[in-house]
CSV table of C-alpha atoms and ligand atoms in Angstrom, one decimal:
chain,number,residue,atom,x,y,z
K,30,UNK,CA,64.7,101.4,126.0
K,31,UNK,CA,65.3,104.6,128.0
K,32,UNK,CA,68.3,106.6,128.6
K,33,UNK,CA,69.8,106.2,132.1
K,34,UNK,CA,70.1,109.7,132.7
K,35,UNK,CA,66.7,111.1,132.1
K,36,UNK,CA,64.5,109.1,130.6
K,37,UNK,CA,63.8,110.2,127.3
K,38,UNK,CA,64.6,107.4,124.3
K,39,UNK,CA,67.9,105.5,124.4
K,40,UNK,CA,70.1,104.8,121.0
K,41,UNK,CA,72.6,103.0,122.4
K,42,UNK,CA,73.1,100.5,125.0
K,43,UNK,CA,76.8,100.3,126.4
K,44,UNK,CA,76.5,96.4,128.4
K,45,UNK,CA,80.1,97.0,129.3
K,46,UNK,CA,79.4,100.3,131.4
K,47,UNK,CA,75.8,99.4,132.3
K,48,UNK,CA,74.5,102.3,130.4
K,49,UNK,CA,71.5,103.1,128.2
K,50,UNK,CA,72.4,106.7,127.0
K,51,UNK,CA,69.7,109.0,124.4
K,52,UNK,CA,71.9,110.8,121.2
K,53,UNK,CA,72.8,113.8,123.3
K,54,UNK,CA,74.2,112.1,126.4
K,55,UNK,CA,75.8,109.4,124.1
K,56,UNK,CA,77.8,112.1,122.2
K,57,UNK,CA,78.9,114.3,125.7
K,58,UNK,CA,79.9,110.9,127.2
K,59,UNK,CA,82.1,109.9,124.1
K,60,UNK,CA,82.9,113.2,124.0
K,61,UNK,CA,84.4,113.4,127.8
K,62,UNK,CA,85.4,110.0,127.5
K,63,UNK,CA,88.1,110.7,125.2
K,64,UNK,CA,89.1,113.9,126.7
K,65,UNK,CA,89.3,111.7,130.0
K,66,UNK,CA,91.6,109.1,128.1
K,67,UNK,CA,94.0,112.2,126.4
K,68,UNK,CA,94.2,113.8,130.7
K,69,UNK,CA,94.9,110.1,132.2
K,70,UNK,CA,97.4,109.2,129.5
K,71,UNK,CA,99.1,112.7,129.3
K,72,UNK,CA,98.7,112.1,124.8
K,73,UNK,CA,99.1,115.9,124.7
K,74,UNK,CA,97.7,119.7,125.9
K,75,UNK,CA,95.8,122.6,124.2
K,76,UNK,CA,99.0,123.9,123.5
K,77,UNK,CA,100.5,121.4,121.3
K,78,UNK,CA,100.0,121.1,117.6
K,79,UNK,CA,98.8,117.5,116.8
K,80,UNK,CA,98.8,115.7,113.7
K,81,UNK,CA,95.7,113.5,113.1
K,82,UNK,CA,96.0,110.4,110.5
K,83,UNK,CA,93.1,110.4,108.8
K,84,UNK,CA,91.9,107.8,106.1
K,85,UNK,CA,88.1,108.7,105.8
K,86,UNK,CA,86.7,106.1,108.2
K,87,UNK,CA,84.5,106.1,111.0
K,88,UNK,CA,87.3,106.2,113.7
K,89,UNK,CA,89.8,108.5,112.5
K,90,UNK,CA,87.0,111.0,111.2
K,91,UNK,CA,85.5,110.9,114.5
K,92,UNK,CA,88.7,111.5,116.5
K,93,UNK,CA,89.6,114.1,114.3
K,94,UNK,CA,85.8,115.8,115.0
K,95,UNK,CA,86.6,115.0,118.7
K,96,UNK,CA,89.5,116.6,119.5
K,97,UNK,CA,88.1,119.9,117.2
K,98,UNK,CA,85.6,120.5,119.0
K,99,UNK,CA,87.6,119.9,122.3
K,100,UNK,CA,89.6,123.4,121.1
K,101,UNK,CA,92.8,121.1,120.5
K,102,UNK,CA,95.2,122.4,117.7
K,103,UNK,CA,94.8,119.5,115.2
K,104,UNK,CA,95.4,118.8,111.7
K,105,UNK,CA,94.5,116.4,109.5
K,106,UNK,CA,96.8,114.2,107.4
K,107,UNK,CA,95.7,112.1,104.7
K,108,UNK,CA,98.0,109.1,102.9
K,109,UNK,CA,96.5,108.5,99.3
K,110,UNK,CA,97.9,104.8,99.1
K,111,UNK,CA,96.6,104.3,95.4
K,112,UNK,CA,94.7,101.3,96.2
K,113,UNK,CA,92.2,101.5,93.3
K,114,UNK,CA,90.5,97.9,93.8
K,115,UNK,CA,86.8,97.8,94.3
K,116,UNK,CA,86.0,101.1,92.9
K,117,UNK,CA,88.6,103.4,93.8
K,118,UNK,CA,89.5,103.0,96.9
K,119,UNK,CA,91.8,105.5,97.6
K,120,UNK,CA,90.0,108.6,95.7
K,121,UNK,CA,86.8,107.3,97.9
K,122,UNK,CA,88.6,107.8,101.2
K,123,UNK,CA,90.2,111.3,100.7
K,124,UNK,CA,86.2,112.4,98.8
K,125,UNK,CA,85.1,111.0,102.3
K,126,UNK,CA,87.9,113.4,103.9
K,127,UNK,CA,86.9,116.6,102.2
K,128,UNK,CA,83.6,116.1,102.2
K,129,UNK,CA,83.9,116.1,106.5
K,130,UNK,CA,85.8,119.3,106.2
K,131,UNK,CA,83.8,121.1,104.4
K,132,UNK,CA,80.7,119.8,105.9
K,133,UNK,CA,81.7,120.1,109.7
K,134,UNK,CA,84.9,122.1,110.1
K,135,UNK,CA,85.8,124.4,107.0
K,136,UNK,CA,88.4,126.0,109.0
K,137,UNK,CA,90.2,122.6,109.8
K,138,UNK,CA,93.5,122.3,107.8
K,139,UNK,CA,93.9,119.1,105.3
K,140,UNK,CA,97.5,117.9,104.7
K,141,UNK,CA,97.6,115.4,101.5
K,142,UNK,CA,100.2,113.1,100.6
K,143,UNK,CA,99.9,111.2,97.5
K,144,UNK,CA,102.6,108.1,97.3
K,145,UNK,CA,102.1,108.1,93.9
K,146,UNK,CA,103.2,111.5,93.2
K,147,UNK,CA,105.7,112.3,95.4
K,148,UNK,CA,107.5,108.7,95.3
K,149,UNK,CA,106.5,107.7,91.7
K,150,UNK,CA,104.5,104.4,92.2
K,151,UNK,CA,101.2,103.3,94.2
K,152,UNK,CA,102.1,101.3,97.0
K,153,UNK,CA,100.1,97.9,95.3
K,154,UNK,CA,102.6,98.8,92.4
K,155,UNK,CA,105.2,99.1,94.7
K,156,UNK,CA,104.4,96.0,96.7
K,157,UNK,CA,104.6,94.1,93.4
K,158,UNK,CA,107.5,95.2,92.0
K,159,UNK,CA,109.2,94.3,95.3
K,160,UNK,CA,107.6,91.3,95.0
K,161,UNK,CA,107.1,91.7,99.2
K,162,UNK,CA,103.8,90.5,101.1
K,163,UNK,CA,102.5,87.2,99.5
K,164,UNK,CA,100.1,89.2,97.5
K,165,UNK,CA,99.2,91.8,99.9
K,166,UNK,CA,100.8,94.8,99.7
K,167,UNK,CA,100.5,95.7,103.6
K,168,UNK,CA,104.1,95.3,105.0
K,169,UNK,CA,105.2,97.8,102.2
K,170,UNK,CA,102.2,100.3,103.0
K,171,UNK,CA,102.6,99.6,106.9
K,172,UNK,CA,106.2,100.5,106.0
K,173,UNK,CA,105.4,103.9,103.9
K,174,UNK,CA,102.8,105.5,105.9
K,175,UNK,CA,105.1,105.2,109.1
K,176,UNK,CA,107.4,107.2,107.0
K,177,UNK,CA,105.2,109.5,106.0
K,178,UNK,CA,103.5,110.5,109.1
K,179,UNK,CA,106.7,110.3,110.9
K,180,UNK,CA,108.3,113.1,107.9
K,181,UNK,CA,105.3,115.0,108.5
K,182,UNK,CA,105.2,115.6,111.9
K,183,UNK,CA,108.7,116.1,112.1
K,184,UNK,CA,108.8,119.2,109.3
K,185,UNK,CA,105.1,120.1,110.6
K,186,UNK,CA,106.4,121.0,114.1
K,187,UNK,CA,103.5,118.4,115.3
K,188,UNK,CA,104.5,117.4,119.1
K,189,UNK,CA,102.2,114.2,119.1
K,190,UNK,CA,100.4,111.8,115.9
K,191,UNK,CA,97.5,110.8,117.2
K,192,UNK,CA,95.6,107.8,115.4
K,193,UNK,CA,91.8,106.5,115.6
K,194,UNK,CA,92.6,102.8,117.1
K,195,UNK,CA,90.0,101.7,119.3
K,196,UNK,CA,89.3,99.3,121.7
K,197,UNK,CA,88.7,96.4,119.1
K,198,UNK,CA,91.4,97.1,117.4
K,199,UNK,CA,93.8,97.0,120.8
K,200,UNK,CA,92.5,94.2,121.7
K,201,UNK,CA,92.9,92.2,118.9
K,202,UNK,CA,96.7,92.8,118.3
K,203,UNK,CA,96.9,92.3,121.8
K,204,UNK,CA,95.4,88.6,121.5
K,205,UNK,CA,97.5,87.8,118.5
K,206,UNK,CA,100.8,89.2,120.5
K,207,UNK,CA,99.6,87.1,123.6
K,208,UNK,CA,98.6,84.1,121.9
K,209,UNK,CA,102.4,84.0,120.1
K,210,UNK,CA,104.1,85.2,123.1
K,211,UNK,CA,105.5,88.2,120.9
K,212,UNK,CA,106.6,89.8,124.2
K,213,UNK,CA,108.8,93.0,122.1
K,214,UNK,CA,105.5,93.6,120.3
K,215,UNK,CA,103.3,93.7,124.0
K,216,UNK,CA,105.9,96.1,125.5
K,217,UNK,CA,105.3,98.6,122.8
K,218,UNK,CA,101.7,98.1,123.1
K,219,UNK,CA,100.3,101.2,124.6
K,220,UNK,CA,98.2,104.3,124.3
K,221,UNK,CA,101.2,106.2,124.1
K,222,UNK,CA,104.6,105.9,122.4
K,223,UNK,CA,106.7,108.1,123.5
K,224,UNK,CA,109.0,110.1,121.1
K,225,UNK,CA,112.7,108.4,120.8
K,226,UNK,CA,115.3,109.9,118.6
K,227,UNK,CA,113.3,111.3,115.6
K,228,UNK,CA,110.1,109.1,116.2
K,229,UNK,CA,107.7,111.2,116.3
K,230,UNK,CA,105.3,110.6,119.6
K,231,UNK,CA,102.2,108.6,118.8
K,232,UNK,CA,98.9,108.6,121.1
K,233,UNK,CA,95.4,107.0,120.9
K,234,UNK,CA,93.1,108.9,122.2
K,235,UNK,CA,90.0,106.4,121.4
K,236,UNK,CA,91.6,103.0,123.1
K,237,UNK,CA,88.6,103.3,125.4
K,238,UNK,CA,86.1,103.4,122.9
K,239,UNK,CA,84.5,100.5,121.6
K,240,UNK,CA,84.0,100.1,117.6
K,241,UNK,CA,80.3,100.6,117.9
K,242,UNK,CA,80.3,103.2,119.7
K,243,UNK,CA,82.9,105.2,116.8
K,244,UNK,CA,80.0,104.2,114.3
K,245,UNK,CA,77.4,105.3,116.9
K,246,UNK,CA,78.9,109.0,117.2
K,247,UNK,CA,80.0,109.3,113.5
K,248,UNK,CA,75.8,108.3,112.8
K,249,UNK,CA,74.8,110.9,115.4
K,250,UNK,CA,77.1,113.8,114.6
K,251,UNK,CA,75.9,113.2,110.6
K,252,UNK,CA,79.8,112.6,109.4
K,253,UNK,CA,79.8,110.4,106.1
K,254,UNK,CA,82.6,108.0,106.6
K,255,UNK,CA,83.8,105.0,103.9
K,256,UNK,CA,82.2,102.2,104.9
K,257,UNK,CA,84.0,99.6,103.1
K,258,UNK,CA,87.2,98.1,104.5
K,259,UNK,CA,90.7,98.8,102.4
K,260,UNK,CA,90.2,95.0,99.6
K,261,UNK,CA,93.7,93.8,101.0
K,262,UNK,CA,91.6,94.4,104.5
K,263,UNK,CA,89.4,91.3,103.9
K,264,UNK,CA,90.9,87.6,105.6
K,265,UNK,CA,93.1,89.4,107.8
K,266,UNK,CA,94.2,87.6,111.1
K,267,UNK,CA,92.9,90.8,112.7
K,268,UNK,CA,89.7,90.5,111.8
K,269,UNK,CA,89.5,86.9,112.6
K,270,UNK,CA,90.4,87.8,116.2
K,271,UNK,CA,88.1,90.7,116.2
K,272,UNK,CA,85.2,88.6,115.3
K,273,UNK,CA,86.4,85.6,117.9
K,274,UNK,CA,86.4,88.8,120.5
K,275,UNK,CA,82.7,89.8,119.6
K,276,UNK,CA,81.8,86.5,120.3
K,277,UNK,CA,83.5,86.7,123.7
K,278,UNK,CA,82.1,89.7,124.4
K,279,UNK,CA,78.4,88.3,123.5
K,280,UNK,CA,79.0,85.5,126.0
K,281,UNK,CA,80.6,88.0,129.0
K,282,UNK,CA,79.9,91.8,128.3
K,283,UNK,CA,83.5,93.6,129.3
K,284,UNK,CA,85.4,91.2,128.2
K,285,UNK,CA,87.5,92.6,125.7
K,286,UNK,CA,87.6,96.1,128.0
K,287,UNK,CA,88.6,94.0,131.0
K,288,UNK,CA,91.5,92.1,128.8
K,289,UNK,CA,93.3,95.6,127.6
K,290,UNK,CA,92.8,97.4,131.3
K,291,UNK,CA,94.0,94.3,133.0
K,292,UNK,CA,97.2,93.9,130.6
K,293,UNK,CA,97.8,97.6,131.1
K,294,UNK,CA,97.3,97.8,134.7
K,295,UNK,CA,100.1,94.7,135.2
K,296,UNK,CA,102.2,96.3,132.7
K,297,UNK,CA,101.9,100.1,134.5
K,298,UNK,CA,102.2,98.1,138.5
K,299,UNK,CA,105.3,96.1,137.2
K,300,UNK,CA,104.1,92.9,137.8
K,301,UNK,CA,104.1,91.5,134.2
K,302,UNK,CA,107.4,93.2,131.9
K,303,UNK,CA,108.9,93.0,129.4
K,304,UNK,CA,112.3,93.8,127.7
K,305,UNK,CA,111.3,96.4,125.4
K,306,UNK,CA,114.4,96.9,122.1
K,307,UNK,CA,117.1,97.2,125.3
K,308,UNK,CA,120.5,98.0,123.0
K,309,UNK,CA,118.7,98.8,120.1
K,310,UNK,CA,120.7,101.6,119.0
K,311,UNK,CA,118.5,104.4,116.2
K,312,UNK,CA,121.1,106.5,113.9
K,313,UNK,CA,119.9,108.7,111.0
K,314,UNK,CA,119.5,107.4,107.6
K,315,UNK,CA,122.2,108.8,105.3
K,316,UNK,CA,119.4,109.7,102.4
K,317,UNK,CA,116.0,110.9,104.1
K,318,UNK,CA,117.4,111.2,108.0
K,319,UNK,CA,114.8,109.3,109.7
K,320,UNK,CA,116.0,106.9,112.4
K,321,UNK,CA,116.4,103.9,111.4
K,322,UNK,CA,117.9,100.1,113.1
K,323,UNK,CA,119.2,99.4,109.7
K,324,UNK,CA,122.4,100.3,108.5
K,325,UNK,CA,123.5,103.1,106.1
K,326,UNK,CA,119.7,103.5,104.4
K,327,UNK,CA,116.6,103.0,106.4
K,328,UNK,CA,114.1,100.4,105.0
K,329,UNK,CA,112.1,103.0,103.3
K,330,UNK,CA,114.6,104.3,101.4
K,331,UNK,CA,116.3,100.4,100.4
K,332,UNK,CA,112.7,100.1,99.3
K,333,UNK,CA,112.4,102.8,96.7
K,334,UNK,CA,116.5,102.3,95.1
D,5,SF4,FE1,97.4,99.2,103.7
D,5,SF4,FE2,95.1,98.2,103.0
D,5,SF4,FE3,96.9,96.6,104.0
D,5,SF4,FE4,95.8,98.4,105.6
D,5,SF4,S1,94.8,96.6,104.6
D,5,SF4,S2,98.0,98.0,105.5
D,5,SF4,S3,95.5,100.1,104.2
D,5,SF4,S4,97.0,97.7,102.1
């Protein structure tokens, strides 16, 4: 297989772009792929601060390598969730963190939160006690790591969190939204959420990027990732769609990139909307003064009383 640019040996074959690319040209394409995804979605500039969520897998790790070698000011933010199942999960992901910072960019700066410690339970203990998520603890961790980014970026200054979600991962919430008709769920869908009243501003630089292609740059560039998937990760809807996409994808190569641009491209021309939380009012929490829909105390902070 030979790369379409020059000749020499291809590593990766990219059906959806009709491209055979060798290491090197893989890695500039990925490279000025993403940088054309940050321009085209205005995510942020070389003169804001950004706040990358990191969790020591292959996509955040290789966004946050991305954007550092772009020059962008970003930092790293890790969330220890204390998920300890199937051999420490948790301690492996934030080893898998360090070890990319001191191997690739010693000068990058690390922010850690551990639930545990500042909040006084692991969020599967948490989950528990609360006796929320039918055994899974993800609504509560979904619930505490938008809290915690969102706290962070708002003391850190950050003018954007930006998150590793690629293509795969768009397009399968987009599916499940579609297929259920969860129309306030597809309005939000986007590359970009713009800030609102204390929410911090979130972008996804990698929505172009297939999954593959993440684990083909992280193998290139030498990054050690965590391979395994969070336990509570295993059986989840999202995975089922992303495996009924692959299959798709097999059968017509583009597929699933053809399904987000066309959803965005109606969505962007006006001829598909939605009514996105129209007279949903935000007002500060009275403990942690995060915006919240709720009443007095956000849903964070009803959790933890
Ligand atoms: Fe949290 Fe794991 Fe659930 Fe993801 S799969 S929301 S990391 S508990």
């Amino acid at each position: 297989m030979k790369c379409s640019k020059w000749g020499g040996t291809a590593v990766i074959k990219m059906r959806q772009h009709r491209r055979r690319l060798c290491a090197n040209h893989f890695v500039e394409w990925f490279v000025s792929m993403t940088q054309r995804t940050i321009e085209k979605h205005g995510m942020f500039g070389h003169a804001d601060r950004v706040l990358v969520a990191v969790s020591g897998g292959k996509d955040s790790l290789a966004l946050w390598d991305v954007l550092l070698r772009l020059g962008y000011q970003v930092e790293g933010m890790y969330i220890s969730l204390g998920i300890d199942e199937d051999l420490g999960y948790s301690d492996t992901s934030l080893a898998m963190c360090r070890r990319f910072v001191s191997a690739h960019h010693p000068e990058a700066v690390l922010h850690i939160v551990d639930v545990e410690k500042e909040y006084g339970q692991p969020i599967p203990t948490l989950a528990r006690t609360k006796r929320r998520g039918r055994g899974k603890p993800c609504s509560v961790c979904g619930l505490v790591k938008r809290h915690v980014m969102n706290r962070l970026a708002r003391d850190g200054g950050f003018a954007a969190i930006a998150t590793g979600h690629n293509l795969d991962d768009e397009v399968a919430v987009l599916m499940q939204n579609t297929l259920h008709w969860q129309t306030g769920y597809l309005a939000r869908q986007a590359p970009v959420l713009a800030e609102r009243e204390g929410l911090a501003r979130k972008v996804k630089p990698f929505v172009r990027i297939y999954e593959r292609e993440a684990a083909a740059y992280t193998l290139i560039r030498g990054i050690d990732y965590i391979y395994d998937e969070c336990p509570y990760a295993k059986g989840s809807t999202t995975n089922f769609y992303k495996d009924l996409l692959n299959q798709l994808e097999l059968r017509s190569s583009g597929a699933k990139q053809q399904f987000y641009l066309q959803f965005l491209r109606a969505r962007d021309s006006g001829s598909m909307s939605f009514a996105a939380e129209q007279g949903i009012e935000l007002h500060p929490c009275r403990q942690c003064s995060q915006p919240t829909t709720a009443g007095d105390l956000c849903a964070f902070c009803r959790l933890w009383e």
